[in-house]
Structures are given as C-alpha cells and as structure tokens.
Amino acid sequence: MTAIIIDGAAAAQALYAGLAARVQALKARGVTPGLATVLVGDDPASRVYVRNKVRACESLGMHSEHRALPATVTTAELLAEIAALNARADIHGMIVQLPLPPQVEPAALLQAIAPDKDVDGFHWRNLGALAAGTPQLLPCTPAGVMHLLDREGVAIEGQRAVVIGRSQQVGKPTALLLISRGATVTVCHSKTTDLAAITHEADILVAAAGRPRLVTAAMVKPGATVIDVGINRVDGKLVGDVDFASVREVAGRITPVPGGVGPMTVAMLIANTVTAAERHAGAAST
Ligand code: NAP
C-alpha cells in the first residue's frame, strides 16, 4: 500500500479562503482583526515561524504588529509589553514565540496574556476549558491536526488513537481533542516501554516527540492514518518524527514534513485571531 499524502498546505489555503470572508465582514463593521507577535532573541527557526504568521495576517488584510526583543530581555520587561498589548482594543490576539531564553519563565508570560487574546491557546483558562470539554481558544497545532483528520474524512469515534508526546502545547491537548471526539486514546512519552507495540495498535497515530524519524514502518498498523507533527533539522534538512519514505508504504494516509501540520498551525492561529476579533466585536456591539 502507498499512503495518500495529506496536503496541509492545500488545507490551509482552503481555510484562508473562508477566513478572508470573515475578515471582510469584520472590516465592514469597522473592525480590523489585529495580531501582535512577540519574538525574543534571534533564533532563526523562530524568526521564520513569526514571519510566516505575519505574512498570513497581511495576505488576509489583517493588522499585524511585531515586537522583536533582545535575548537579554527580563521577565518584567516582557510582562510590561504583554500588559500594554492586553490593553489595546485594536489587538485581538497575541503570541509570544517559544522557546524563550533561560532567564525568562514561560509560564509567567503565557498566563499574563489575557485569555480572550490568547490565540496560541496556552493560557491555563483555555487549556482548562478544553479539558472540561468546553473549548474556547484551542491550541493551534492540535486544532490543525483535528482539522486535517476531518478534512480527510478520517473516522475518529470508536477508533484507537495513539499520541506520541505529552507536552502542554501539543501532545496533551491533541489527546484531549481525540478523546472528546470518541477515540480511545493512549498517550506515549519518553518513559513509555515498548512504544512500537502500542503504536502498532493505532488507527490514528500522531507523532509529536521532536525525535527525527522515530516512527518506522514496523511501528505502524497497515492502513493507519499517520500525522507527523515533528519538525527536526537534520543535515540542514527538515524532517519529521516519522520515517516518511518507509511509513508511506504501510500507512493509509500520511502527512509530509514540511507541508503537513506546519501550515495548519499557522492557519489555526489566524483562525483563532479572527474568532477573537469576532467575539470582541460582538461584545462591543451588545
Ligand atoms: P516537547 O515539549 O519537547 O515534547 C516532546 C514530547 O515527546 C515529550 O512528552 C517527550 O516525553 C516525548 N518524547 C521525546 N522522546 C520520545 C521518545 N523517544 N519516545 C516517546 N516519546 C518521546 O515538544 P513539543 O513542543 O510537544 O513538540 C514536539 C515536536 O513537534 C517538535 O519537533 C516540535 O518542533 C514540533 N512542533 C511542530 C509544530 C508544527 O506546527 N508542525 C508545532 C509545535 C511543535 P517526556 O514528556 O517524557 O519528556
């Protein structure tokens, strides 16, 4: 079997088409959705991620504002920046690009962002709402994973799903979303023993470990849907957590890296920003 390749770039473009109409509707009411991006230091990968987010905003006619701060910035200085953006009526969403330098405590920053502007979905209120089954703003990568599964028509209810990775940003929220849709979910991590035996049971396998080519063909159930969240740089090339060349011969569907989950993460961030602006506009007109 050779797997169907899930085209994340095409899925993102389709999403942008729907978002463009929502942006125009907001603008007709005098509201331009605004996203602020905060980047600390000069990590090249982070710079690329932020640039992609800014470009996506601009292509839809949204407002974007970028803050580039030196790697020596203090937590207090960042908190002041976030407080100023929280107070702005024309900024509906903000993100602080991770990772942050060691002197900055990420949790303090992420919890300082007003939950209704937390378009990364990392604030405990948003993560808690997701855990409680009443999602508000969803974390972008997990939301993108679910969007790809739905767009492909992959059955979720009653299926066995395995998520490799238990991070707050990716693994855990993805598992919660799959649970909420009726999958039977196993979450694996670095302490998991016999990973291959568990992944081999998965109808849906989500790899989010940050370990290049961790998932090999022998670990995949024939016909499974394999979603590769990983982004790793090996010899100057981007590779996922899945050994794409061998796994595509076993899986039913598979996402490539790049061009799979990555574009969806950006599209979901923009979708969250538009949603936040719509809620703000709704609240302002009531
Ligand atoms: P993270 O915070 O480092 O978490 C990695 C998780 O994988 C941890 O739970 C870790 O287990 C687990 N893990 C590590 N090695 C493992 C192994 N050999 N077997 C099983 N589990 C293992 O990373 P993250 O932020 O979740 O990101 C994961 C990957 O996705 C990274 O490559 C990142 O660059 C990528 N990413 C991509 C996008 C996108 O848009 N495509 C967005 C976000 C992240 P422990 O908890 O036990 O340490």
Short mmCIF file of C-alpha atoms and ligand atoms in Angstrom, two decimals:
data_model
loop_
_atom_site.label_atom_id
_atom_site.label_comp_id
_atom_site.label_asym_id
_atom_site.label_seq_id
_atom_site.Cartn_x
_atom_site.Cartn_y
_atom_site.Cartn_z
CA MET A 1 0.00 0.00 0.00
CA THR A 2 1.19 3.51 -0.74
CA ALA A 3 -0.41 6.08 1.51
CA ILE A 4 -2.47 9.04 0.41
CA ILE A 5 -0.43 12.13 1.23
CA ILE A 6 -2.36 14.66 3.25
CA ASP A 7 -1.71 18.11 1.80
CA GLY A 8 -1.56 20.52 4.72
CA ALA A 9 -0.73 23.48 2.50
CA ALA A 10 -3.91 22.95 0.44
CA ALA A 11 -5.97 22.51 3.62
CA ALA A 12 -4.57 25.76 4.97
CA GLN A 13 -5.37 27.62 1.73
CA ALA A 14 -8.96 26.37 1.87
CA LEU A 15 -9.21 27.61 5.44
CA TYR A 16 -7.82 31.03 4.49
CA ALA A 17 -10.49 31.39 1.79
CA GLY A 18 -13.19 31.08 4.47
CA LEU A 19 -11.30 33.36 6.84
CA ALA A 20 -10.94 36.08 4.19
CA ALA A 21 -14.72 36.43 4.04
CA ARG A 22 -14.92 36.69 7.84
CA VAL A 23 -12.18 39.35 7.87
CA GLN A 24 -14.05 41.37 5.24
CA ALA A 25 -17.27 41.10 7.25
CA LEU A 26 -15.48 42.42 10.33
CA LYS A 27 -13.87 45.25 8.36
CA ALA A 28 -17.27 46.25 7.05
CA ARG A 29 -18.19 46.76 10.71
CA GLY A 30 -15.08 48.88 11.28
CA VAL A 31 -13.04 46.15 12.98
CA THR A 32 -9.72 45.00 11.51
CA PRO A 33 -8.56 41.82 13.27
CA GLY A 34 -5.14 42.50 14.82
CA LEU A 35 -2.42 40.05 15.84
CA ALA A 36 0.69 41.01 17.84
CA THR A 37 3.74 38.76 17.69
CA VAL A 38 6.50 38.95 20.28
CA LEU A 39 9.85 37.42 19.41
CA VAL A 40 12.72 37.25 21.87
CA GLY A 41 16.28 36.80 20.62
CA ASP A 42 17.35 35.78 17.13
CA ASP A 43 16.68 32.05 16.84
CA PRO A 44 16.48 31.52 13.05
CA ALA A 45 13.64 28.95 13.21
CA SER A 46 11.56 31.22 15.47
CA ARG A 47 12.13 34.12 13.08
CA VAL A 48 10.79 32.02 10.19
CA TYR A 49 7.72 30.93 12.20
CA VAL A 50 6.90 34.52 13.15
CA ARG A 51 7.44 35.76 9.61
CA ASN A 52 5.00 33.13 8.29
CA LYS A 53 2.39 34.25 10.82
CA VAL A 54 2.83 37.93 9.93
CA ARG A 55 2.62 37.17 6.20
CA ALA A 56 -0.55 35.13 6.66
CA CYS A 57 -2.13 38.07 8.52
CA GLU A 58 -1.13 40.53 5.83
CA SER A 59 -2.39 38.32 2.99
CA LEU A 60 -5.86 38.44 4.56
CA GLY A 61 -5.78 42.21 5.11
CA MET A 62 -5.48 41.85 8.87
CA HIS A 63 -3.44 44.12 11.11
CA SER A 64 -0.21 42.70 12.50
CA GLU A 65 2.34 44.17 14.82
CA HIS A 66 5.70 42.70 15.59
CA ARG A 67 7.87 43.21 18.67
CA ALA A 68 11.47 41.99 18.42
CA LEU A 69 13.17 41.99 21.81
CA PRO A 70 16.78 41.18 22.64
CA ALA A 71 17.72 37.79 24.12
CA THR A 72 18.74 39.65 27.31
CA VAL A 73 15.19 40.87 27.99
CA THR A 74 13.89 40.36 31.53
CA THR A 75 10.61 38.73 32.55
CA ALA A 76 9.48 42.12 33.94
CA GLU A 77 10.11 43.85 30.60
CA LEU A 78 8.18 41.16 28.76
CA LEU A 79 5.31 41.35 31.23
CA ALA A 80 5.13 45.12 30.63
CA GLU A 81 4.98 44.51 26.88
CA ILE A 82 2.16 41.98 27.32
CA ALA A 83 0.24 44.30 29.65
CA ALA A 84 0.41 47.07 27.03
CA LEU A 85 -0.88 44.73 24.31
CA ASN A 86 -3.63 43.42 26.63
CA ALA A 87 -4.87 46.99 26.99
CA ARG A 88 -5.07 47.66 23.24
CA ALA A 89 -8.55 47.46 21.70
CA ASP A 90 -7.11 47.02 18.18
CA ILE A 91 -5.05 43.94 19.13
CA HIS A 92 -7.34 40.90 19.32
CA GLY A 93 -4.69 38.23 19.61
CA MET A 94 -1.09 37.96 20.70
CA ILE A 95 1.57 35.31 20.77
CA VAL A 96 4.93 35.07 22.45
CA GLN A 97 7.04 32.85 20.21
CA LEU A 98 8.61 29.93 22.08
CA PRO A 99 11.25 28.93 23.05
CA LEU A 100 12.30 31.74 25.39
CA PRO A 101 15.79 32.38 26.81
CA PRO A 102 16.58 30.68 30.13
CA GLN A 103 16.18 33.80 32.31
CA VAL A 104 12.51 34.11 31.30
CA GLU A 105 9.85 31.94 32.92
CA PRO A 106 7.45 30.96 30.08
CA ALA A 107 4.54 30.08 32.36
CA ALA A 108 4.54 33.58 33.90
CA LEU A 109 4.32 35.16 30.46
CA LEU A 110 1.76 32.84 28.96
CA GLN A 111 -0.51 33.29 31.98
CA ALA A 112 -0.18 37.08 31.69
CA ILE A 113 -1.79 37.15 28.25
CA ALA A 114 -5.49 37.98 28.52
CA PRO A 115 -7.25 34.62 27.93
CA ASP A 116 -9.51 36.12 25.25
CA LYS A 117 -6.39 37.29 23.33
CA ASP A 118 -4.52 34.02 23.89
CA VAL A 119 -4.67 32.87 20.28
CA ASP A 120 -2.00 30.20 20.89
CA GLY A 121 -4.46 28.64 23.36
CA PHE A 122 -1.75 28.12 26.01
CA HIS A 123 -3.35 30.04 28.89
CA TRP A 124 -4.48 27.73 31.68
CA ARG A 125 -8.01 29.04 31.30
CA ASN A 126 -8.08 27.92 27.67
CA LEU A 127 -6.33 24.61 28.40
CA GLY A 128 -8.67 24.06 31.35
CA ALA A 129 -11.72 24.81 29.22
CA LEU A 130 -10.51 22.22 26.72
CA ALA A 131 -10.01 19.64 29.49
CA ALA A 132 -13.50 20.42 30.81
CA GLY A 133 -15.00 19.83 27.36
CA THR A 134 -15.98 23.47 26.81
CA PRO A 135 -13.20 24.66 24.49
CA GLN A 136 -12.66 28.40 23.96
CA LEU A 137 -9.47 29.19 22.00
CA LEU A 138 -7.83 25.89 21.04
CA PRO A 139 -4.06 25.35 20.83
CA CYS A 140 -3.22 25.76 17.14
CA THR A 141 -1.26 22.62 16.33
CA PRO A 142 -3.74 20.20 17.94
CA ALA A 143 -6.61 22.07 16.28
CA GLY A 144 -4.76 21.77 12.98
CA VAL A 145 -4.33 18.02 13.47
CA MET A 146 -8.07 17.61 14.05
CA HIS A 147 -8.89 19.79 11.04
CA LEU A 148 -6.72 17.62 8.79
CA LEU A 149 -8.37 14.42 10.08
CA ASP A 150 -11.83 15.88 9.46
CA ARG A 151 -10.98 17.24 6.03
CA GLU A 152 -9.70 13.81 5.04
CA GLY A 153 -12.88 12.20 6.34
CA VAL A 154 -10.94 10.02 8.79
CA ALA A 155 -13.24 8.28 11.27
CA ILE A 156 -12.36 9.22 14.85
CA GLU A 157 -15.20 7.92 17.03
CA GLY A 158 -14.53 4.38 18.22
CA GLN A 159 -11.03 4.33 16.73
CA ARG A 160 -7.78 3.62 18.54
CA ALA A 161 -5.58 6.72 18.59
CA VAL A 162 -2.02 6.94 19.88
CA VAL A 163 -0.29 10.25 20.55
CA ILE A 164 3.49 10.22 20.99
CA GLY A 165 4.34 13.21 23.18
CA ARG A 166 2.68 14.68 26.27
CA SER A 167 3.67 18.35 26.03
CA GLN A 168 1.26 21.04 27.21
CA GLN A 169 1.32 22.66 23.76
CA VAL A 170 0.89 19.64 21.50
CA GLY A 171 0.62 16.11 22.93
CA LYS A 172 -1.83 16.59 25.80
CA PRO A 173 -4.30 18.89 24.00
CA THR A 174 -4.26 16.62 20.94
CA ALA A 175 -5.11 13.67 23.17
CA LEU A 176 -7.94 15.67 24.81
CA LEU A 177 -9.41 16.61 21.43
CA LEU A 178 -9.28 12.99 20.24
CA ILE A 179 -10.95 11.84 23.47
CA SER A 180 -13.67 14.46 23.07
CA ARG A 181 -14.39 13.02 19.62
CA GLY A 182 -14.81 9.49 20.92
CA ALA A 183 -11.43 7.94 20.13
CA THR A 184 -9.79 5.56 22.57
CA VAL A 185 -6.53 7.33 23.22
CA THR A 186 -3.13 6.23 24.50
CA VAL A 187 -0.50 8.87 25.21
CA CYS A 188 3.14 7.79 24.96
CA HIS A 189 6.25 9.66 26.13
CA SER A 190 9.92 9.16 26.86
CA LYS A 191 9.20 6.74 29.73
CA THR A 192 6.90 4.53 27.66
CA THR A 193 8.14 0.96 27.34
CA ASP A 194 7.62 -0.96 24.11
CA LEU A 195 6.47 2.05 22.12
CA ALA A 196 6.24 0.01 18.91
CA ALA A 197 3.69 -2.44 20.35
CA ILE A 198 1.43 0.48 21.33
CA THR A 199 1.78 2.48 18.12
CA HIS A 200 1.09 -0.66 16.09
CA GLU A 201 -2.45 -0.73 17.53
CA ALA A 202 -3.24 2.80 16.36
CA ASP A 203 -5.79 3.55 13.67
CA ILE A 204 -4.68 7.17 14.10
CA LEU A 205 -1.07 7.80 15.07
CA VAL A 206 0.06 11.33 15.97
CA ALA A 207 3.81 11.76 16.39
CA ALA A 208 4.86 14.82 18.42
CA ALA A 209 8.11 13.83 20.10
CA GLY A 210 10.69 16.01 18.36
CA ARG A 211 12.78 12.93 17.54
CA PRO A 212 13.77 12.62 13.87
CA ARG A 213 12.32 9.53 12.17
CA LEU A 214 11.34 7.92 15.48
CA VAL A 215 8.36 6.17 13.88
CA THR A 216 9.37 3.44 11.45
CA ALA A 217 7.24 1.27 9.17
CA ALA A 218 7.33 -1.66 11.61
CA MET A 219 5.61 0.53 14.25
CA VAL A 220 2.61 1.36 12.07
CA LYS A 221 -0.60 -0.63 11.59
CA PRO A 222 -1.28 -1.17 7.88
CA GLY A 223 -3.78 1.40 6.66
CA ALA A 224 -3.40 3.72 9.68
CA THR A 225 -3.58 7.49 9.41
CA VAL A 226 -0.23 8.94 10.46
CA ILE A 227 0.03 12.61 11.42
CA ASP A 228 3.58 13.84 11.80
CA VAL A 229 3.82 16.94 13.98
CA GLY A 230 7.59 16.80 14.43
CA ILE A 231 9.91 19.39 12.94
CA ASN A 232 13.56 18.45 13.17
CA ARG A 233 16.55 19.76 11.30
CA VAL A 234 18.91 17.01 10.17
CA ASP A 235 21.91 17.89 7.99
CA GLY A 236 20.24 21.17 7.11
CA LYS A 237 17.01 19.44 6.02
CA LEU A 238 13.63 19.47 7.75
CA VAL A 239 12.40 16.02 8.73
CA GLY A 240 9.52 14.87 10.86
CA ASP A 241 9.22 12.32 13.66
CA VAL A 242 8.11 9.76 11.09
CA ASP A 243 10.35 7.95 8.62
CA PHE A 244 8.22 9.16 5.73
CA ALA A 245 9.79 7.02 2.98
CA SER A 246 9.15 3.70 4.70
CA VAL A 247 5.95 4.54 6.59
CA ARG A 248 4.15 5.77 3.47
CA GLU A 249 4.37 2.19 2.17
CA VAL A 250 2.35 0.93 5.17
CA ALA A 251 0.04 3.76 6.21
CA GLY A 252 -3.29 4.61 4.59
CA ARG A 253 -2.75 8.34 4.92
CA ILE A 254 0.27 10.36 6.00
CA THR A 255 1.27 13.99 6.42
CA PRO A 256 4.59 15.12 4.94
CA VAL A 257 7.16 17.37 6.64
CA PRO A 258 7.25 20.07 5.54
CA GLY A 259 3.80 20.75 4.09
CA GLY A 260 1.65 18.81 6.54
CA VAL A 261 0.80 20.04 10.04
CA GLY A 262 3.05 23.14 9.85
CA PRO A 263 0.86 25.21 7.51
CA MET A 264 -2.22 24.21 9.53
CA THR A 265 -0.68 25.54 12.74
CA VAL A 266 -0.32 28.98 11.17
CA ALA A 267 -3.81 28.85 9.66
CA MET A 268 -5.33 27.92 13.03
CA LEU A 269 -3.56 30.85 14.68
CA ILE A 270 -5.11 33.18 12.15
CA ALA A 271 -8.50 31.48 12.62
CA ASN A 272 -8.23 32.00 16.39
CA THR A 273 -7.37 35.67 15.86
CA VAL A 274 -10.41 36.17 13.63
CA THR A 275 -12.58 34.37 16.19
CA ALA A 276 -11.19 36.57 18.99
CA ALA A 277 -11.92 39.69 16.91
CA GLU A 278 -15.48 38.49 16.19
CA ARG A 279 -16.08 37.90 19.90
CA HIS A 280 -14.64 41.32 20.73
CA ALA A 281 -16.82 42.97 18.07
CA GLY A 282 -19.86 41.05 19.32
CA ALA A 283 -19.18 42.11 22.90
CA ALA A 284 -18.62 45.72 21.81
CA SER A 285 -21.96 45.87 19.97
CA THR A 286 -24.05 44.38 22.84
P1 NAP B 1 8.36 18.81 23.70
O1 NAP B 1 7.76 19.79 24.61
O2 NAP B 1 9.84 18.62 23.67
O3 NAP B 1 7.67 17.38 24.00
C1 NAP B 1 8.12 16.22 23.38
C2 NAP B 1 7.36 15.05 23.95
O4 NAP B 1 7.81 13.87 23.29
C3 NAP B 1 7.58 14.81 25.44
O5 NAP B 1 6.35 14.49 26.05
C4 NAP B 1 8.56 13.66 25.49
O6 NAP B 1 8.38 12.81 26.61
C5 NAP B 1 8.18 12.88 24.25
N1 NAP B 1 9.28 12.09 23.73
C6 NAP B 1 10.55 12.51 23.50
N2 NAP B 1 11.29 11.48 23.04
C7 NAP B 1 10.48 10.41 22.96
C8 NAP B 1 10.67 9.06 22.58
N3 NAP B 1 11.87 8.60 22.16
N4 NAP B 1 9.62 8.22 22.65
C9 NAP B 1 8.42 8.66 23.07
N5 NAP B 1 8.18 9.94 23.46
C10 NAP B 1 9.20 10.79 23.41
O7 NAP B 1 7.96 19.11 22.18
P2 NAP B 1 6.58 19.74 21.57
O8 NAP B 1 6.59 21.19 21.79
O9 NAP B 1 5.43 18.94 22.01
O10 NAP B 1 6.86 19.49 20.03
C11 NAP B 1 7.02 18.18 19.52
C12 NAP B 1 7.55 18.26 18.09
O11 NAP B 1 6.57 18.94 17.31
C13 NAP B 1 8.83 19.06 17.91
O12 NAP B 1 9.55 18.50 16.85
C14 NAP B 1 8.34 20.44 17.52
O13 NAP B 1 9.29 21.15 16.76
C15 NAP B 1 7.16 20.07 16.68
N6 NAP B 1 6.12 21.09 16.57
C16 NAP B 1 5.60 21.28 15.34
C17 NAP B 1 4.59 22.18 15.17
C18 NAP B 1 4.02 22.33 13.80
O14 NAP B 1 3.40 23.33 13.51
N7 NAP B 1 4.18 21.33 12.93
C19 NAP B 1 4.10 22.92 16.24
C20 NAP B 1 4.63 22.69 17.51
C21 NAP B 1 5.64 21.75 17.67
P3 NAP B 1 8.62 13.33 28.14
O15 NAP B 1 7.41 14.17 28.48
O16 NAP B 1 8.68 12.08 28.92
O17 NAP B 1 9.90 14.12 28.12
#
